[in-house]
Short mmCIF file of N, CA and C in Angstrom, two decimals:
data_model
loop_
_atom_site.label_atom_id
_atom_site.label_comp_id
_atom_site.label_asym_id
_atom_site.label_seq_id
_atom_site.Cartn_x
_atom_site.Cartn_y
_atom_site.Cartn_z
N MET A 1 -5.00 6.90 -21.37
CA MET A 1 -6.46 6.92 -21.29
C MET A 1 -6.99 5.61 -20.70
N LYS A 2 -6.24 4.53 -20.91
CA LYS A 2 -6.70 3.23 -20.45
C LYS A 2 -6.82 3.17 -18.93
N VAL A 3 -5.91 3.84 -18.22
CA VAL A 3 -5.93 3.79 -16.76
C VAL A 3 -6.57 5.02 -16.12
N LEU A 4 -7.11 5.90 -16.94
CA LEU A 4 -7.75 7.11 -16.41
C LEU A 4 -8.86 6.80 -15.41
N PRO A 5 -9.75 5.83 -15.68
CA PRO A 5 -10.80 5.55 -14.67
C PRO A 5 -10.25 5.13 -13.31
N VAL A 6 -9.21 4.30 -13.30
CA VAL A 6 -8.68 3.87 -12.01
C VAL A 6 -8.07 5.04 -11.25
N TYR A 7 -7.37 5.94 -11.94
CA TYR A 7 -6.79 7.10 -11.27
C TYR A 7 -7.87 8.09 -10.83
N MET A 8 -8.93 8.23 -11.61
CA MET A 8 -10.04 9.11 -11.20
C MET A 8 -10.68 8.58 -9.92
N ASN A 9 -10.90 7.26 -9.88
CA ASN A 9 -11.50 6.67 -8.69
C ASN A 9 -10.59 6.83 -7.48
N CYS A 10 -9.29 6.65 -7.69
CA CYS A 10 -8.32 6.83 -6.59
C CYS A 10 -8.32 8.27 -6.09
N LEU A 11 -8.37 9.21 -7.01
CA LEU A 11 -8.37 10.63 -6.66
C LEU A 11 -9.61 10.99 -5.85
N LEU A 12 -10.75 10.46 -6.25
CA LEU A 12 -12.01 10.76 -5.54
C LEU A 12 -12.03 10.22 -4.12
N LYS A 13 -11.22 9.19 -3.83
CA LYS A 13 -11.18 8.59 -2.49
C LYS A 13 -10.00 9.08 -1.66
N ASN A 14 -9.12 9.87 -2.25
CA ASN A 14 -7.90 10.28 -1.57
C ASN A 14 -8.18 11.41 -0.59
N CYS A 15 -7.36 11.47 0.47
CA CYS A 15 -7.54 12.50 1.50
C CYS A 15 -7.27 13.91 0.98
N VAL A 16 -6.65 14.02 -0.19
CA VAL A 16 -6.42 15.34 -0.79
C VAL A 16 -7.77 16.00 -1.08
N LEU A 17 -8.76 15.20 -1.50
CA LEU A 17 -10.09 15.74 -1.79
C LEU A 17 -11.12 15.38 -0.73
N LEU A 18 -10.99 14.21 -0.14
CA LEU A 18 -11.99 13.70 0.80
C LEU A 18 -11.46 13.83 2.23
N SER A 19 -12.19 14.53 3.07
CA SER A 19 -11.72 14.69 4.45
C SER A 19 -11.96 13.41 5.24
N ARG A 20 -11.08 13.14 6.18
CA ARG A 20 -11.18 12.00 7.08
C ARG A 20 -10.99 12.49 8.49
N PRO A 21 -11.66 11.88 9.46
CA PRO A 21 -11.56 12.35 10.84
C PRO A 21 -10.15 12.28 11.42
N GLU A 22 -9.34 11.30 11.02
CA GLU A 22 -8.01 11.14 11.62
C GLU A 22 -6.95 12.02 10.96
N ILE A 23 -7.28 12.74 9.90
CA ILE A 23 -6.32 13.60 9.22
C ILE A 23 -6.65 15.06 9.50
N SER A 24 -5.68 15.75 10.07
CA SER A 24 -5.90 17.15 10.43
C SER A 24 -5.99 18.02 9.18
N THR A 25 -6.52 19.21 9.34
CA THR A 25 -6.62 20.17 8.24
C THR A 25 -5.24 20.54 7.74
N ASP A 26 -4.29 20.69 8.65
CA ASP A 26 -2.92 21.02 8.26
C ASP A 26 -2.30 19.92 7.41
N GLU A 27 -2.53 18.67 7.81
CA GLU A 27 -1.99 17.54 7.05
C GLU A 27 -2.62 17.49 5.65
N ARG A 28 -3.91 17.75 5.58
CA ARG A 28 -4.59 17.76 4.28
C ARG A 28 -4.05 18.87 3.39
N ALA A 29 -3.84 20.05 3.95
CA ALA A 29 -3.29 21.17 3.19
C ALA A 29 -1.87 20.84 2.72
N TYR A 30 -1.09 20.21 3.60
CA TYR A 30 0.27 19.80 3.23
C TYR A 30 0.23 18.82 2.06
N GLN A 31 -0.65 17.83 2.14
CA GLN A 31 -0.72 16.83 1.06
C GLN A 31 -1.22 17.45 -0.25
N ARG A 32 -2.11 18.41 -0.17
CA ARG A 32 -2.55 19.11 -1.39
C ARG A 32 -1.39 19.84 -2.04
N GLN A 33 -0.62 20.55 -1.25
CA GLN A 33 0.55 21.26 -1.78
C GLN A 33 1.57 20.28 -2.36
N LEU A 34 1.75 19.18 -1.66
CA LEU A 34 2.70 18.17 -2.10
C LEU A 34 2.29 17.59 -3.46
N VAL A 35 1.02 17.28 -3.62
CA VAL A 35 0.53 16.72 -4.88
C VAL A 35 0.73 17.71 -6.03
N MET A 36 0.57 18.99 -5.74
CA MET A 36 0.73 20.01 -6.78
C MET A 36 2.18 20.10 -7.27
N THR A 37 3.13 19.66 -6.46
CA THR A 37 4.54 19.74 -6.85
C THR A 37 5.12 18.41 -7.32
N MET A 38 4.32 17.34 -7.27
CA MET A 38 4.80 16.01 -7.65
C MET A 38 4.90 15.87 -9.16
N GLY A 39 5.87 15.09 -9.59
CA GLY A 39 5.97 14.72 -10.99
C GLY A 39 4.93 13.64 -11.30
N VAL A 40 4.86 13.24 -12.54
CA VAL A 40 3.86 12.25 -12.97
C VAL A 40 4.06 10.92 -12.25
N ALA A 41 5.28 10.39 -12.24
CA ALA A 41 5.54 9.09 -11.63
C ALA A 41 5.24 9.10 -10.13
N ASP A 42 5.61 10.19 -9.45
CA ASP A 42 5.35 10.28 -8.01
C ASP A 42 3.86 10.38 -7.72
N SER A 43 3.13 11.14 -8.54
CA SER A 43 1.69 11.26 -8.31
C SER A 43 0.97 9.96 -8.64
N GLN A 44 1.45 9.23 -9.64
CA GLN A 44 0.85 7.92 -9.94
C GLN A 44 0.98 6.99 -8.75
N LEU A 45 2.16 6.94 -8.14
CA LEU A 45 2.38 6.09 -6.98
C LEU A 45 1.59 6.58 -5.77
N PHE A 46 1.47 7.89 -5.63
CA PHE A 46 0.73 8.46 -4.51
C PHE A 46 -0.75 8.07 -4.57
N PHE A 47 -1.34 8.14 -5.75
CA PHE A 47 -2.76 7.83 -5.88
C PHE A 47 -3.03 6.33 -6.04
N TYR A 48 -2.11 5.60 -6.65
CA TYR A 48 -2.27 4.15 -6.80
C TYR A 48 -0.99 3.48 -6.28
N PRO A 49 -0.99 3.12 -4.99
CA PRO A 49 0.22 2.56 -4.37
C PRO A 49 0.69 1.25 -5.00
N GLN A 50 1.95 0.97 -4.78
CA GLN A 50 2.57 -0.27 -5.24
C GLN A 50 2.40 -1.32 -4.15
N LEU A 51 1.86 -2.48 -4.49
CA LEU A 51 1.64 -3.57 -3.54
C LEU A 51 2.45 -4.78 -4.00
N LEU A 52 3.44 -5.15 -3.21
CA LEU A 52 4.35 -6.25 -3.58
C LEU A 52 4.18 -7.44 -2.64
N PRO A 53 4.03 -8.65 -3.18
CA PRO A 53 3.97 -9.85 -2.34
C PRO A 53 5.37 -10.26 -1.92
N ILE A 54 5.72 -10.00 -0.69
CA ILE A 54 7.07 -10.26 -0.18
C ILE A 54 7.29 -11.76 0.06
N HIS A 55 6.24 -12.48 0.37
CA HIS A 55 6.39 -13.91 0.64
C HIS A 55 6.79 -14.70 -0.62
N THR A 56 6.71 -14.07 -1.79
CA THR A 56 7.11 -14.73 -3.03
C THR A 56 8.52 -14.33 -3.46
N LEU A 57 9.22 -13.56 -2.64
CA LEU A 57 10.57 -13.10 -2.98
C LEU A 57 11.50 -14.27 -3.26
N ASP A 58 12.28 -14.14 -4.31
CA ASP A 58 13.33 -15.10 -4.60
C ASP A 58 14.62 -14.53 -4.01
N VAL A 59 15.14 -15.19 -2.98
CA VAL A 59 16.31 -14.66 -2.28
C VAL A 59 17.58 -14.69 -3.13
N LYS A 60 17.55 -15.40 -4.26
CA LYS A 60 18.71 -15.47 -5.15
C LYS A 60 18.65 -14.41 -6.25
N SER A 61 17.54 -13.69 -6.33
CA SER A 61 17.34 -12.71 -7.41
C SER A 61 17.43 -11.29 -6.86
N THR A 62 17.79 -10.36 -7.73
CA THR A 62 17.83 -8.95 -7.34
C THR A 62 16.62 -8.20 -7.93
N MET A 63 15.70 -8.95 -8.52
CA MET A 63 14.52 -8.34 -9.13
C MET A 63 13.43 -8.11 -8.07
N LEU A 64 12.67 -7.04 -8.26
CA LEU A 64 11.51 -6.81 -7.41
C LEU A 64 10.43 -7.83 -7.76
N PRO A 65 9.65 -8.28 -6.78
CA PRO A 65 8.54 -9.17 -7.13
C PRO A 65 7.50 -8.38 -7.95
N ALA A 66 6.74 -9.08 -8.76
CA ALA A 66 5.73 -8.42 -9.58
C ALA A 66 4.64 -7.83 -8.68
N ALA A 67 4.30 -6.58 -8.92
CA ALA A 67 3.27 -5.90 -8.13
C ALA A 67 1.91 -6.53 -8.43
N VAL A 68 1.05 -6.52 -7.42
CA VAL A 68 -0.33 -7.00 -7.58
C VAL A 68 -1.27 -5.81 -7.44
N ARG A 69 -2.51 -6.01 -7.86
CA ARG A 69 -3.50 -4.93 -7.80
C ARG A 69 -3.78 -4.57 -6.35
N CYS A 70 -4.06 -3.30 -6.10
CA CYS A 70 -4.27 -2.77 -4.75
C CYS A 70 -5.69 -3.10 -4.27
N SER A 71 -5.89 -4.34 -3.91
CA SER A 71 -7.21 -4.77 -3.47
C SER A 71 -7.06 -5.79 -2.35
N GLU A 72 -8.01 -5.79 -1.44
CA GLU A 72 -8.01 -6.73 -0.33
C GLU A 72 -8.06 -8.17 -0.84
N SER A 73 -8.68 -8.38 -1.99
CA SER A 73 -8.78 -9.73 -2.54
C SER A 73 -7.42 -10.32 -2.90
N ARG A 74 -6.41 -9.48 -3.06
CA ARG A 74 -5.07 -9.96 -3.40
C ARG A 74 -4.27 -10.37 -2.16
N LEU A 75 -4.73 -9.93 -0.98
CA LEU A 75 -4.04 -10.28 0.27
C LEU A 75 -4.40 -11.70 0.67
N SER A 76 -3.49 -12.37 1.35
CA SER A 76 -3.78 -13.71 1.85
C SER A 76 -3.24 -13.83 3.27
N GLU A 77 -3.90 -14.66 4.07
CA GLU A 77 -3.48 -14.84 5.46
C GLU A 77 -2.07 -15.41 5.57
N GLU A 78 -1.64 -16.12 4.53
CA GLU A 78 -0.31 -16.73 4.54
C GLU A 78 0.74 -15.80 3.96
N GLY A 79 0.35 -14.59 3.60
CA GLY A 79 1.26 -13.70 2.88
C GLY A 79 1.82 -12.56 3.70
N ILE A 80 2.86 -11.96 3.14
CA ILE A 80 3.47 -10.74 3.65
C ILE A 80 3.55 -9.80 2.46
N PHE A 81 3.00 -8.60 2.61
CA PHE A 81 2.93 -7.66 1.50
C PHE A 81 3.54 -6.32 1.90
N LEU A 82 4.22 -5.70 0.94
CA LEU A 82 4.79 -4.37 1.13
C LEU A 82 4.01 -3.40 0.26
N LEU A 83 3.46 -2.35 0.88
CA LEU A 83 2.72 -1.33 0.15
C LEU A 83 3.45 -0.01 0.30
N ALA A 84 3.70 0.67 -0.81
CA ALA A 84 4.39 1.96 -0.79
C ALA A 84 3.65 2.94 -1.67
N ASN A 85 3.45 4.18 -1.15
CA ASN A 85 2.78 5.20 -1.96
C ASN A 85 3.64 6.46 -2.14
N GLY A 86 4.90 6.38 -1.79
CA GLY A 86 5.77 7.54 -1.94
C GLY A 86 5.94 8.33 -0.67
N LEU A 87 4.95 8.28 0.23
CA LEU A 87 5.05 8.94 1.54
C LEU A 87 5.07 7.93 2.67
N HIS A 88 4.34 6.84 2.48
CA HIS A 88 4.22 5.80 3.51
C HIS A 88 4.62 4.46 2.93
N MET A 89 5.14 3.61 3.82
CA MET A 89 5.47 2.24 3.44
C MET A 89 4.90 1.35 4.54
N PHE A 90 4.11 0.37 4.15
CA PHE A 90 3.49 -0.55 5.09
C PHE A 90 3.98 -1.96 4.81
N LEU A 91 4.30 -2.70 5.87
CA LEU A 91 4.61 -4.12 5.75
C LEU A 91 3.46 -4.84 6.43
N TRP A 92 2.57 -5.42 5.60
CA TRP A 92 1.37 -6.11 6.09
C TRP A 92 1.69 -7.58 6.29
N LEU A 93 1.34 -8.10 7.46
CA LEU A 93 1.64 -9.49 7.80
C LEU A 93 0.35 -10.26 8.03
N GLY A 94 0.12 -11.29 7.24
CA GLY A 94 -1.04 -12.16 7.43
C GLY A 94 -0.88 -12.98 8.70
N VAL A 95 -2.00 -13.34 9.33
CA VAL A 95 -1.93 -14.08 10.60
C VAL A 95 -1.28 -15.45 10.46
N SER A 96 -1.28 -16.00 9.26
CA SER A 96 -0.66 -17.31 9.04
C SER A 96 0.63 -17.19 8.23
N SER A 97 1.31 -16.06 8.38
CA SER A 97 2.58 -15.86 7.67
C SER A 97 3.55 -16.98 8.03
N PRO A 98 4.33 -17.45 7.06
CA PRO A 98 5.27 -18.55 7.33
C PRO A 98 6.23 -18.19 8.47
N PRO A 99 6.32 -19.06 9.48
CA PRO A 99 7.21 -18.79 10.62
C PRO A 99 8.67 -18.55 10.22
N GLU A 100 9.13 -19.25 9.17
CA GLU A 100 10.52 -19.06 8.76
C GLU A 100 10.75 -17.65 8.21
N LEU A 101 9.73 -17.06 7.56
CA LEU A 101 9.85 -15.68 7.10
C LEU A 101 9.83 -14.71 8.28
N ILE A 102 8.93 -14.95 9.22
CA ILE A 102 8.85 -14.10 10.43
C ILE A 102 10.18 -14.13 11.17
N GLN A 103 10.72 -15.32 11.35
CA GLN A 103 12.01 -15.48 12.03
C GLN A 103 13.12 -14.80 11.23
N GLY A 104 13.09 -14.98 9.91
CA GLY A 104 14.14 -14.43 9.07
C GLY A 104 14.12 -12.91 8.96
N ILE A 105 12.93 -12.32 9.00
CA ILE A 105 12.82 -10.86 8.84
C ILE A 105 12.93 -10.13 10.17
N PHE A 106 12.25 -10.66 11.19
CA PHE A 106 12.16 -9.93 12.47
C PHE A 106 13.03 -10.51 13.59
N ASN A 107 13.58 -11.72 13.39
CA ASN A 107 14.39 -12.38 14.40
C ASN A 107 13.60 -12.62 15.69
N VAL A 108 12.34 -13.00 15.52
CA VAL A 108 11.47 -13.35 16.65
C VAL A 108 10.88 -14.73 16.36
N PRO A 109 10.48 -15.47 17.40
CA PRO A 109 10.02 -16.84 17.17
C PRO A 109 8.66 -16.98 16.48
N SER A 110 7.77 -15.99 16.63
CA SER A 110 6.44 -16.16 16.05
C SER A 110 5.79 -14.82 15.73
N PHE A 111 4.68 -14.89 15.03
CA PHE A 111 3.89 -13.74 14.63
C PHE A 111 3.51 -12.88 15.85
N ALA A 112 3.14 -13.53 16.94
CA ALA A 112 2.70 -12.82 18.15
C ALA A 112 3.81 -11.97 18.77
N HIS A 113 5.06 -12.29 18.52
CA HIS A 113 6.19 -11.57 19.13
C HIS A 113 6.65 -10.35 18.34
N ILE A 114 6.05 -10.09 17.19
CA ILE A 114 6.48 -8.96 16.35
C ILE A 114 6.08 -7.65 17.00
N ASN A 115 7.02 -6.74 17.11
CA ASN A 115 6.77 -5.41 17.66
C ASN A 115 6.31 -4.50 16.50
N THR A 116 5.05 -4.07 16.54
CA THR A 116 4.52 -3.24 15.46
C THR A 116 4.87 -1.76 15.64
N ASP A 117 5.54 -1.42 16.73
CA ASP A 117 5.93 -0.02 16.95
C ASP A 117 7.23 0.34 16.25
N MET A 118 7.95 -0.64 15.74
CA MET A 118 9.22 -0.35 15.08
C MET A 118 8.99 0.35 13.74
N THR A 119 9.88 1.26 13.39
CA THR A 119 9.78 1.96 12.11
C THR A 119 10.95 1.60 11.18
N LEU A 120 11.84 0.76 11.66
CA LEU A 120 12.93 0.21 10.86
C LEU A 120 12.98 -1.29 11.11
N LEU A 121 13.29 -2.04 10.07
CA LEU A 121 13.43 -3.48 10.25
C LEU A 121 14.75 -3.77 10.94
N PRO A 122 14.78 -4.79 11.80
CA PRO A 122 16.04 -5.15 12.44
C PRO A 122 17.02 -5.68 11.39
N GLU A 123 18.28 -5.40 11.58
CA GLU A 123 19.30 -5.88 10.65
C GLU A 123 19.67 -7.31 11.04
N VAL A 124 19.05 -8.25 10.35
CA VAL A 124 19.26 -9.66 10.62
C VAL A 124 20.11 -10.23 9.47
N VAL A 125 21.13 -11.00 9.82
CA VAL A 125 21.97 -11.61 8.79
C VAL A 125 21.25 -12.87 8.32
N ASN A 126 20.39 -12.66 7.34
CA ASN A 126 19.53 -13.72 6.84
C ASN A 126 19.12 -13.35 5.42
N PRO A 127 19.02 -14.30 4.49
CA PRO A 127 18.65 -13.95 3.11
C PRO A 127 17.30 -13.25 2.99
N TYR A 128 16.30 -13.65 3.78
CA TYR A 128 14.98 -13.02 3.70
C TYR A 128 15.06 -11.54 4.11
N SER A 129 15.72 -11.30 5.22
CA SER A 129 15.85 -9.94 5.73
C SER A 129 16.64 -9.07 4.76
N GLN A 130 17.74 -9.59 4.28
CA GLN A 130 18.58 -8.81 3.36
C GLN A 130 17.85 -8.51 2.06
N GLN A 131 17.08 -9.48 1.54
CA GLN A 131 16.34 -9.28 0.30
C GLN A 131 15.23 -8.24 0.50
N LEU A 132 14.50 -8.33 1.61
CA LEU A 132 13.44 -7.36 1.88
C LEU A 132 14.02 -5.96 2.05
N ARG A 133 15.11 -5.85 2.76
CA ARG A 133 15.75 -4.54 2.95
C ARG A 133 16.24 -3.98 1.61
N MET A 134 16.71 -4.86 0.72
CA MET A 134 17.14 -4.42 -0.59
C MET A 134 15.95 -3.90 -1.41
N VAL A 135 14.84 -4.63 -1.37
CA VAL A 135 13.62 -4.21 -2.08
C VAL A 135 13.15 -2.85 -1.56
N MET A 136 13.12 -2.70 -0.25
CA MET A 136 12.70 -1.43 0.35
C MET A 136 13.66 -0.31 -0.05
N GLY A 137 14.94 -0.61 -0.10
CA GLY A 137 15.93 0.39 -0.51
C GLY A 137 15.75 0.82 -1.96
N ILE A 138 15.45 -0.14 -2.85
CA ILE A 138 15.21 0.18 -4.27
C ILE A 138 14.00 1.08 -4.41
N ILE A 139 12.92 0.76 -3.70
CA ILE A 139 11.70 1.58 -3.78
C ILE A 139 11.97 2.97 -3.23
N GLN A 140 12.66 3.05 -2.09
CA GLN A 140 12.95 4.34 -1.47
C GLN A 140 13.87 5.20 -2.33
N GLN A 141 14.83 4.56 -2.97
CA GLN A 141 15.81 5.27 -3.78
C GLN A 141 15.17 6.01 -4.95
N LYS A 142 14.06 5.50 -5.45
CA LYS A 142 13.37 6.11 -6.60
C LYS A 142 12.48 7.28 -6.20
N ARG A 143 12.32 7.53 -4.92
CA ARG A 143 11.39 8.55 -4.44
C ARG A 143 12.11 9.73 -3.82
N PRO A 144 11.55 10.93 -4.01
CA PRO A 144 12.20 12.12 -3.45
C PRO A 144 11.95 12.30 -1.94
N TYR A 145 10.97 11.57 -1.40
CA TYR A 145 10.62 11.72 0.02
C TYR A 145 10.97 10.43 0.76
N SER A 146 11.35 10.59 2.01
CA SER A 146 11.63 9.42 2.84
C SER A 146 10.31 8.84 3.32
N MET A 147 10.12 7.54 3.11
CA MET A 147 8.87 6.89 3.50
C MET A 147 9.00 6.28 4.89
N LYS A 148 8.00 6.53 5.72
CA LYS A 148 7.97 5.95 7.06
C LYS A 148 7.41 4.54 6.98
N LEU A 149 8.11 3.58 7.59
CA LEU A 149 7.66 2.19 7.60
C LEU A 149 6.70 1.96 8.76
N THR A 150 5.59 1.31 8.48
CA THR A 150 4.63 0.91 9.50
C THR A 150 4.41 -0.58 9.37
N ILE A 151 4.58 -1.30 10.47
CA ILE A 151 4.33 -2.75 10.50
C ILE A 151 2.86 -2.94 10.85
N VAL A 152 2.15 -3.71 10.03
CA VAL A 152 0.72 -3.92 10.23
C VAL A 152 0.43 -5.41 10.29
N LYS A 153 -0.17 -5.83 11.40
CA LYS A 153 -0.59 -7.23 11.54
C LYS A 153 -2.05 -7.34 11.14
N GLN A 154 -2.36 -8.43 10.45
CA GLN A 154 -3.75 -8.66 10.05
C GLN A 154 -4.64 -8.75 11.28
N ARG A 155 -5.82 -8.17 11.18
CA ARG A 155 -6.87 -8.17 12.22
C ARG A 155 -6.51 -7.37 13.47
N GLU A 156 -5.57 -6.43 13.35
CA GLU A 156 -5.29 -5.53 14.46
C GLU A 156 -5.67 -4.11 14.04
N GLN A 157 -5.81 -3.21 14.99
CA GLN A 157 -6.32 -1.86 14.76
C GLN A 157 -5.61 -1.09 13.64
N PRO A 158 -4.28 -1.07 13.58
CA PRO A 158 -3.61 -0.30 12.51
C PRO A 158 -3.94 -0.76 11.09
N GLU A 159 -4.56 -1.93 10.97
CA GLU A 159 -4.90 -2.43 9.64
C GLU A 159 -5.92 -1.53 8.95
N MET A 160 -6.71 -0.79 9.72
CA MET A 160 -7.70 0.12 9.12
C MET A 160 -7.01 1.22 8.31
N VAL A 161 -5.89 1.72 8.80
CA VAL A 161 -5.14 2.74 8.07
C VAL A 161 -4.57 2.14 6.79
N PHE A 162 -4.03 0.93 6.90
CA PHE A 162 -3.48 0.24 5.72
C PHE A 162 -4.56 0.05 4.66
N ARG A 163 -5.74 -0.34 5.06
CA ARG A 163 -6.83 -0.64 4.12
C ARG A 163 -7.26 0.59 3.32
N GLN A 164 -7.03 1.79 3.85
CA GLN A 164 -7.36 3.00 3.10
C GLN A 164 -6.54 3.12 1.83
N PHE A 165 -5.39 2.47 1.79
CA PHE A 165 -4.51 2.53 0.63
C PHE A 165 -4.81 1.44 -0.40
N LEU A 166 -5.73 0.54 -0.07
CA LEU A 166 -6.17 -0.48 -1.04
C LEU A 166 -7.25 0.17 -1.91
N VAL A 167 -6.81 0.91 -2.90
CA VAL A 167 -7.67 1.85 -3.63
C VAL A 167 -8.66 1.20 -4.58
N GLU A 168 -8.52 -0.07 -4.88
CA GLU A 168 -9.49 -0.72 -5.76
C GLU A 168 -10.72 -1.20 -4.99
N ASP A 169 -10.67 -1.11 -3.67
CA ASP A 169 -11.81 -1.52 -2.85
C ASP A 169 -12.67 -0.32 -2.50
N LYS A 170 -13.84 -0.60 -1.96
CA LYS A 170 -14.73 0.48 -1.52
C LYS A 170 -14.03 1.27 -0.43
N GLY A 171 -14.09 2.60 -0.51
CA GLY A 171 -13.43 3.46 0.47
C GLY A 171 -14.09 3.39 1.83
N LEU A 172 -13.30 3.52 2.89
CA LEU A 172 -13.84 3.49 4.25
C LEU A 172 -14.70 4.71 4.54
N TYR A 173 -14.38 5.85 3.91
CA TYR A 173 -15.10 7.09 4.15
C TYR A 173 -15.84 7.55 2.90
N GLY A 174 -16.29 6.61 2.12
CA GLY A 174 -16.99 6.94 0.88
C GLY A 174 -16.13 6.60 -0.32
N GLY A 175 -16.77 6.56 -1.43
CA GLY A 175 -16.06 6.21 -2.66
C GLY A 175 -16.33 4.77 -3.02
N SER A 176 -16.62 4.54 -4.27
CA SER A 176 -16.96 3.20 -4.72
C SER A 176 -15.70 2.40 -5.04
N SER A 177 -15.89 1.10 -5.16
CA SER A 177 -14.79 0.25 -5.58
C SER A 177 -14.51 0.54 -7.05
N TYR A 178 -13.38 0.08 -7.54
CA TYR A 178 -13.01 0.33 -8.93
C TYR A 178 -14.03 -0.28 -9.89
N VAL A 179 -14.48 -1.49 -9.60
CA VAL A 179 -15.46 -2.15 -10.47
C VAL A 179 -16.77 -1.37 -10.47
N ASP A 180 -17.24 -0.93 -9.30
CA ASP A 180 -18.47 -0.15 -9.22
C ASP A 180 -18.32 1.18 -9.96
N PHE A 181 -17.17 1.80 -9.83
CA PHE A 181 -16.91 3.06 -10.51
C PHE A 181 -16.95 2.88 -12.02
N LEU A 182 -16.32 1.80 -12.52
CA LEU A 182 -16.35 1.51 -13.96
C LEU A 182 -17.78 1.30 -14.46
N CYS A 183 -18.58 0.59 -13.67
CA CYS A 183 -19.98 0.36 -14.06
C CYS A 183 -20.74 1.68 -14.13
N CYS A 184 -20.50 2.55 -13.17
CA CYS A 184 -21.15 3.87 -13.14
C CYS A 184 -20.73 4.70 -14.36
N VAL A 185 -19.44 4.71 -14.67
CA VAL A 185 -18.95 5.46 -15.83
C VAL A 185 -19.55 4.89 -17.11
N HIS A 186 -19.62 3.57 -17.19
CA HIS A 186 -20.18 2.92 -18.38
C HIS A 186 -21.66 3.30 -18.57
N LYS A 187 -22.42 3.30 -17.47
CA LYS A 187 -23.85 3.70 -17.55
C LYS A 187 -24.00 5.14 -18.02
N GLU A 188 -23.14 6.01 -17.47
CA GLU A 188 -23.21 7.42 -17.86
C GLU A 188 -22.89 7.62 -19.35
N ILE A 189 -21.91 6.90 -19.84
CA ILE A 189 -21.53 6.98 -21.24
C ILE A 189 -22.67 6.47 -22.13
N CYS A 190 -23.28 5.34 -21.73
CA CYS A 190 -24.40 4.79 -22.48
C CYS A 190 -25.57 5.77 -22.53
N GLN A 191 -25.86 6.44 -21.42
CA GLN A 191 -26.94 7.43 -21.39
C GLN A 191 -26.63 8.60 -22.30
N LEU A 192 -25.39 9.05 -22.32
CA LEU A 192 -25.01 10.17 -23.19
C LEU A 192 -25.12 9.79 -24.68
N LEU A 193 -24.78 8.54 -24.98
CA LEU A 193 -24.83 8.10 -26.38
C LEU A 193 -26.26 7.87 -26.87
N ASN A 194 -27.15 7.59 -25.94
CA ASN A 194 -28.56 7.38 -26.32
C ASN A 194 -29.27 8.67 -26.30
#
């Protein structure tokens, strides 16, 4: 019951209920059917994605980094974040991401050289790359569906798709932020009690 408001808000902003111009009717119907067959854990991840700060990874540990809340306020220009919802996986790169991480993960000299069209990370013999690939493997292993990886650079066009999955923020196509939704629910409850 404690997390019911956050899941209700996520559901109200999800493409399963809310139409979006870039999602076809067939895709929406597919996602509706998919949600109807999902277990509890899969539907929780689908409606409230997991957001992991990759730039804080400890290369000596096999533990996943602690997830942060799905909000734009948690992102930083110096960070690299992995977002997974069970169907999609996004690797978001801040414009000031550490060059050693960029080099270690993508084997390119700088942020500007990253190819965002790739759907698999290059196999680089480097602790950063190996740790990130391990984290992605652990997340994928727990899910019944194969997740497509999308590389997203901050302030570029594909970032708009990524931002739709930041469910605690105001929705791009309607829907209030989580805080606004809680305030609205609180007002409604107060009115009912009076």
